[in-house]
Coordinates of C-alpha atoms in Angstrom, one line a residue:
X15 CA 73.5 64.3 129.3
X16 CA 74.5 65.7 125.9
X17 CA 77.6 65.0 123.8
X18 CA 79.3 67.9 122.1
X19 CA 82.2 67.3 119.7
X20 CA 84.0 70.6 118.9
X21 CA 86.1 69.2 116.2
X22 CA 87.7 69.2 112.7
X23 CA 85.9 68.7 109.4
X24 CA 88.1 67.7 106.5
X25 CA 87.8 66.5 102.9
X26 CA 90.2 63.5 102.6
X27 CA 92.1 62.9 99.3
X28 CA 93.4 59.3 99.5
X29 CA 96.2 58.3 97.2
X30 CA 97.0 54.6 96.8
X31 CA 100.8 54.3 96.5
X32 CA 103.5 51.6 96.3
X33 CA 105.4 53.3 99.2
X34 CA 105.3 56.6 101.1
X35 CA 107.0 59.4 99.2
X36 CA 110.5 60.1 100.4
X37 CA 112.4 63.5 100.5
X38 CA 113.1 64.7 97.0
X39 CA 111.2 61.8 95.4
X40 CA 108.3 62.0 92.9
X41 CA 106.0 59.0 92.6
X42 CA 102.8 58.1 90.8
X43 CA 99.7 57.0 92.6
X44 CA 97.6 54.0 91.5
X45 CA 94.3 55.7 92.4
X46 CA 92.7 58.8 94.0
X47 CA 89.5 58.6 96.2
X48 CA 87.8 61.4 98.0
X49 CA 86.1 60.9 101.4
X50 CA 84.6 62.9 104.2
X51 CA 87.0 63.0 107.1
X52 CA 88.7 64.9 109.8
X53 CA 89.2 63.5 113.3
X54 CA 86.2 65.5 114.5
X55 CA 83.8 64.3 111.8
X56 CA 85.0 60.7 112.1
X57 CA 84.5 60.7 115.9
X58 CA 81.1 62.3 115.6
X59 CA 80.0 59.7 113.1
X60 CA 81.4 56.9 115.4
X61 CA 79.6 58.3 118.4
X62 CA 76.3 58.6 116.5
X63 CA 76.6 55.1 115.0
X64 CA 77.3 53.8 118.5
X65 CA 73.8 54.8 119.5
X66 CA 74.1 58.3 121.1
X67 CA 73.0 61.7 120.0
X68 CA 75.8 64.0 119.1
X69 CA 76.1 67.8 118.5
X70 CA 79.0 68.8 116.3
X71 CA 80.6 72.3 116.3
X72 CA 83.2 73.5 114.0
X73 CA 83.7 75.3 110.7
X74 CA 83.8 74.6 107.0
X75 CA 84.2 76.6 103.8
X76 CA 81.1 78.1 102.1
X77 CA 82.0 76.7 98.7
X78 CA 83.2 73.2 99.5
X79 CA 82.0 72.2 102.9
X80 CA 78.4 71.1 102.3
X81 CA 79.4 67.5 101.6
X82 CA 80.7 67.3 105.2
X83 CA 77.6 68.7 106.9
X84 CA 75.3 66.5 104.8
X85 CA 77.3 63.4 105.7
X86 CA 76.9 64.2 109.4
X87 CA 73.2 65.0 109.1
X88 CA 72.7 61.7 107.2
X89 CA 73.7 59.9 110.3
X90 CA 71.7 62.0 112.8
X91 CA 74.4 64.4 114.0
X92 CA 73.2 67.9 114.9
X93 CA 75.1 70.4 112.7
X94 CA 73.5 73.6 113.9
X95 CA 76.8 74.8 115.4
X96 CA 78.9 74.4 112.3
X97 CA 79.9 77.8 110.8
X98 CA 80.2 78.4 107.1
X99 CA 83.2 80.6 106.3
X100 CA 84.8 82.1 103.2
X101 CA 88.0 80.2 103.7
X102 CA 88.5 76.7 102.2
X103 CA 87.4 73.7 104.1
X104 CA 90.2 71.8 105.9
X105 CA 91.6 68.9 103.9
X106 CA 94.0 66.0 104.2
X107 CA 96.3 64.4 101.7
X108 CA 96.6 60.7 102.6
X109 CA 99.1 58.2 101.2
X110 CA 98.0 54.6 101.6
X111 CA 100.4 51.8 101.0
X112 CA 99.6 48.1 100.0
X113 CA 99.7 47.1 103.7
X114 CA 96.8 49.6 104.5
X115 CA 99.1 51.9 106.5
X116 CA 98.8 55.6 105.9
X117 CA 100.8 58.9 106.0
X118 CA 98.8 62.1 106.3
X119 CA 99.4 65.8 105.5
X120 CA 96.8 68.2 106.9
X121 CA 95.7 71.6 105.8
X122 CA 93.7 73.3 108.5
X123 CA 91.6 75.8 106.5
X124 CA 88.3 76.7 108.2
X125 CA 89.3 74.4 111.1
X126 CA 91.8 77.1 112.2
X127 CA 89.3 80.0 112.1
X128 CA 87.3 79.1 115.3
X129 CA 86.6 82.3 117.3
X130 CA 86.1 82.6 121.1
X131 CA 82.7 84.2 120.3
X132 CA 81.7 81.0 118.5
X133 CA 83.0 78.9 121.4
X134 CA 81.0 81.0 123.9
X135 CA 77.8 80.7 121.8
X136 CA 78.1 77.0 121.4
X137 CA 78.8 76.3 125.1
X138 CA 75.8 78.2 126.2
X139 CA 73.7 75.2 125.0
X140 CA 75.5 72.7 127.3
X141 CA 75.8 72.2 131.0
X142 CA 77.4 70.4 133.9
X143 CA 77.8 66.6 133.2
X144 CA 77.7 67.0 129.4
X145 CA 80.6 65.5 127.4
X146 CA 83.0 67.7 125.4
X147 CA 85.1 65.8 122.8
X148 CA 88.2 67.5 121.6
X149 CA 91.1 66.8 119.3
X150 CA 94.1 68.9 118.2
X151 CA 93.0 69.7 114.6
X152 CA 91.3 73.1 115.4
X153 CA 92.3 76.3 117.1
X154 CA 91.1 77.7 120.5
X155 CA 91.1 74.2 122.1
X156 CA 92.7 75.5 125.3
X157 CA 90.0 78.2 125.6
X158 CA 87.3 75.6 125.0
X159 CA 88.7 73.4 127.8
X160 CA 88.8 76.3 130.3
X161 CA 85.3 77.4 129.6
X162 CA 83.8 73.9 129.6
X163 CA 85.7 72.9 132.8
X164 CA 84.2 76.0 134.4
X165 CA 80.7 74.7 133.5
X166 CA 81.5 71.2 134.9
X167 CA 81.5 69.5 131.5
X168 CA 83.4 66.2 131.2
X169 CA 86.3 66.8 128.8
X170 CA 87.7 64.1 126.5
X171 CA 91.0 64.9 124.8
X172 CA 92.5 63.0 121.9
X173 CA 95.9 64.9 121.6
X174 CA 96.3 64.3 117.9
X175 CA 98.2 65.5 116.0
X176 CA 100.7 65.8 118.7
X177 CA 102.6 69.1 118.6
X178 CA 103.8 71.9 120.8
X179 CA 100.3 73.4 121.2
X180 CA 99.4 70.6 123.5
X181 CA 101.6 72.1 126.2
X182 CA 99.6 75.3 126.1
X183 CA 96.3 73.5 127.0
X184 CA 95.1 73.4 130.6
X185 CA 95.5 69.6 130.7
X186 CA 94.4 69.4 134.4
X187 CA 90.9 70.0 133.0
X188 CA 90.8 66.7 131.1
X189 CA 88.9 63.7 132.5
X190 CA 89.6 61.3 129.7
X191 CA 92.9 61.1 127.7
X192 CA 92.6 58.9 124.6
X193 CA 95.9 58.5 122.8
X194 CA 98.2 56.1 121.1
X195 CA 101.7 55.0 122.2
X196 CA 103.6 57.5 120.1
X197 CA 101.5 60.4 121.5
X198 CA 101.9 59.0 125.0
X199 CA 105.7 58.8 124.5
X200 CA 105.8 62.4 123.4
X201 CA 103.7 63.6 126.4
X202 CA 105.8 61.6 128.8
X203 CA 109.0 62.6 127.0
X204 CA 110.4 59.1 127.3
X205 CA 109.8 55.7 125.7
X206 CA 108.6 52.5 127.4
X207 CA 106.2 49.6 127.2
X208 CA 102.5 50.2 127.1
X209 CA 102.1 49.5 130.8
X210 CA 105.0 51.9 131.6
X211 CA 103.6 54.7 129.5
X212 CA 100.1 54.1 131.0
X213 CA 101.5 54.4 134.6
X214 CA 103.6 57.5 133.7
X215 CA 100.5 59.2 132.2
X216 CA 98.4 58.3 135.3
X217 CA 101.1 59.8 137.5
X218 CA 101.4 62.9 135.4
X219 CA 97.6 63.5 135.2
X220 CA 96.4 62.5 138.6
X221 CA 92.7 61.7 138.7
X222 CA 92.4 61.5 134.9
X223 CA 91.2 58.3 133.1
X224 CA 93.8 57.1 130.5
X225 CA 92.9 55.0 127.4
X226 CA 96.1 54.0 125.6
X227 CA 95.8 52.3 122.2
X228 CA 98.7 50.0 121.1
X229 CA 97.9 49.0 117.6
X230 CA 98.2 45.2 117.2
X231 CA 98.7 44.9 121.0
X232 CA 95.2 46.2 121.7
X233 CA 94.6 48.9 124.3
X234 CA 95.0 49.6 128.0
X235 CA 92.7 51.6 130.3
X236 CA 93.4 53.0 133.7
X237 CA 91.0 54.8 136.1
X238 CA 92.6 54.9 139.6
X239 CA 93.0 51.3 140.8
X240 CA 91.0 50.0 137.8
X241 CA 93.3 48.7 135.1
X242 CA 91.9 46.9 132.0
X243 CA 93.5 45.3 128.9
X244 CA 91.6 44.9 125.7
X245 CA 92.9 42.7 122.8
X246 CA 92.2 43.4 119.2
X247 CA 89.9 41.4 116.9
X248 CA 92.3 40.4 114.0
X249 CA 91.1 41.0 110.5
X250 CA 92.7 41.5 107.1
X251 CA 93.7 45.2 107.0
X252 CA 92.5 47.3 104.1
X253 CA 92.9 50.8 105.5
X254 CA 93.8 52.0 109.0
X255 CA 92.6 55.6 108.5
X256 CA 90.0 56.5 111.1
X257 CA 90.4 53.4 113.2
X258 CA 91.4 55.3 116.2
X259 CA 88.5 57.7 115.8
X260 CA 86.1 54.8 115.5
X261 CA 87.6 53.4 118.8
X262 CA 87.2 56.7 120.5
X263 CA 83.6 57.2 119.4
X264 CA 82.5 53.7 120.4
X265 CA 84.3 53.9 123.8
X266 CA 82.8 57.2 124.9
X267 CA 79.5 56.4 123.3
X268 CA 79.4 53.2 125.2
X269 CA 80.0 54.9 128.5
X270 CA 77.3 57.5 127.7
X271 CA 74.9 54.6 127.1
X272 CA 75.7 53.2 130.5
X273 CA 78.1 50.4 129.5
X274 CA 80.9 49.5 131.9
X275 CA 84.4 50.4 130.8
X276 CA 85.0 46.7 130.0
X277 CA 81.9 46.6 127.7
X278 CA 82.8 49.9 126.1
X279 CA 86.3 48.7 125.4
X280 CA 85.2 45.5 123.8
X281 CA 82.7 47.2 121.5
X282 CA 85.2 49.8 120.6
X283 CA 87.8 47.1 119.7
X284 CA 85.2 45.3 117.5
X285 CA 84.1 48.5 115.8
X286 CA 87.7 49.4 115.0
X287 CA 88.5 46.0 113.6
X288 CA 85.5 46.3 111.2
X289 CA 86.7 49.8 110.3
X290 CA 90.2 48.7 109.3
X291 CA 88.7 46.0 107.1
X292 CA 87.1 48.7 104.9
X293 CA 88.4 51.6 102.7
X294 CA 88.1 55.2 103.8
X295 CA 87.7 56.8 107.2
X296 CA 84.1 57.9 107.7
X297 CA 82.6 55.3 105.3
X298 CA 84.4 52.5 107.2
X299 CA 82.7 53.2 110.6
X300 CA 80.2 50.4 111.4
X301 CA 76.8 50.7 113.0
X302 CA 76.1 49.3 116.4
X303 CA 74.0 46.5 114.9
X304 CA 77.1 45.5 112.9
X305 CA 79.3 45.6 116.0
X306 CA 76.8 43.6 118.1
X307 CA 76.4 40.9 115.4
X308 CA 80.1 40.6 114.7
X309 CA 82.4 38.0 116.2

């Protein structure tokens, strides 16, 4: 079984601010740091650090993308399916406040120049039973899902950022939905408790496995009659950027390694808690040894 992450690759510009900028307001930042990021890159690193082999597909700019491919390669991710294009690499402008919370503005860049020919070429290397990890920061996601589903691949969708494109995707192809309560509320088009949203998602996507993250309230998982609740491991929060990606990578990585959903959830929660105690997205992701030795 192989794991393919067809996902975004961004350069993150992180500004430390007193508060998030408001409409019409100009503020000064206390610092600027640059990190490797993008939900795709973060999840590939988390998967690799969880102990599984990962193939990453996507696109970066010829002039500014090498830092991202080198970061993936440094942690053992296969980058042979990453295209180098003339456009700029995708990037994110991230505001981080004193509580460690963030606000993010994305520029798609090369992430939005994926072609169907590239998708077809990449998927030829994978087969039935392989995982395909997807987010919503690149184009042609719907086409990827259709083609991968036809091959019998196991599709994992993190519908973030949540926007109208989600409704154009063949969501019946998804085996695992991994999303937070805001995204769940948008998909269900109603508010509710975590349990209510979980049940609504399960009714909406019959047969799919649902992993719902609830911030300080932990996470919920439902697979048919199996319902699990996972608490967080409290830490002093430094930066929440990439915590959800860390959780996703460790959960799917754990399942691929043969862990039960209970074990995978517990390791994912521990990994995410370590991640939020550190600065940055990609640099904050712990290794499996760190996770196993923690708590």
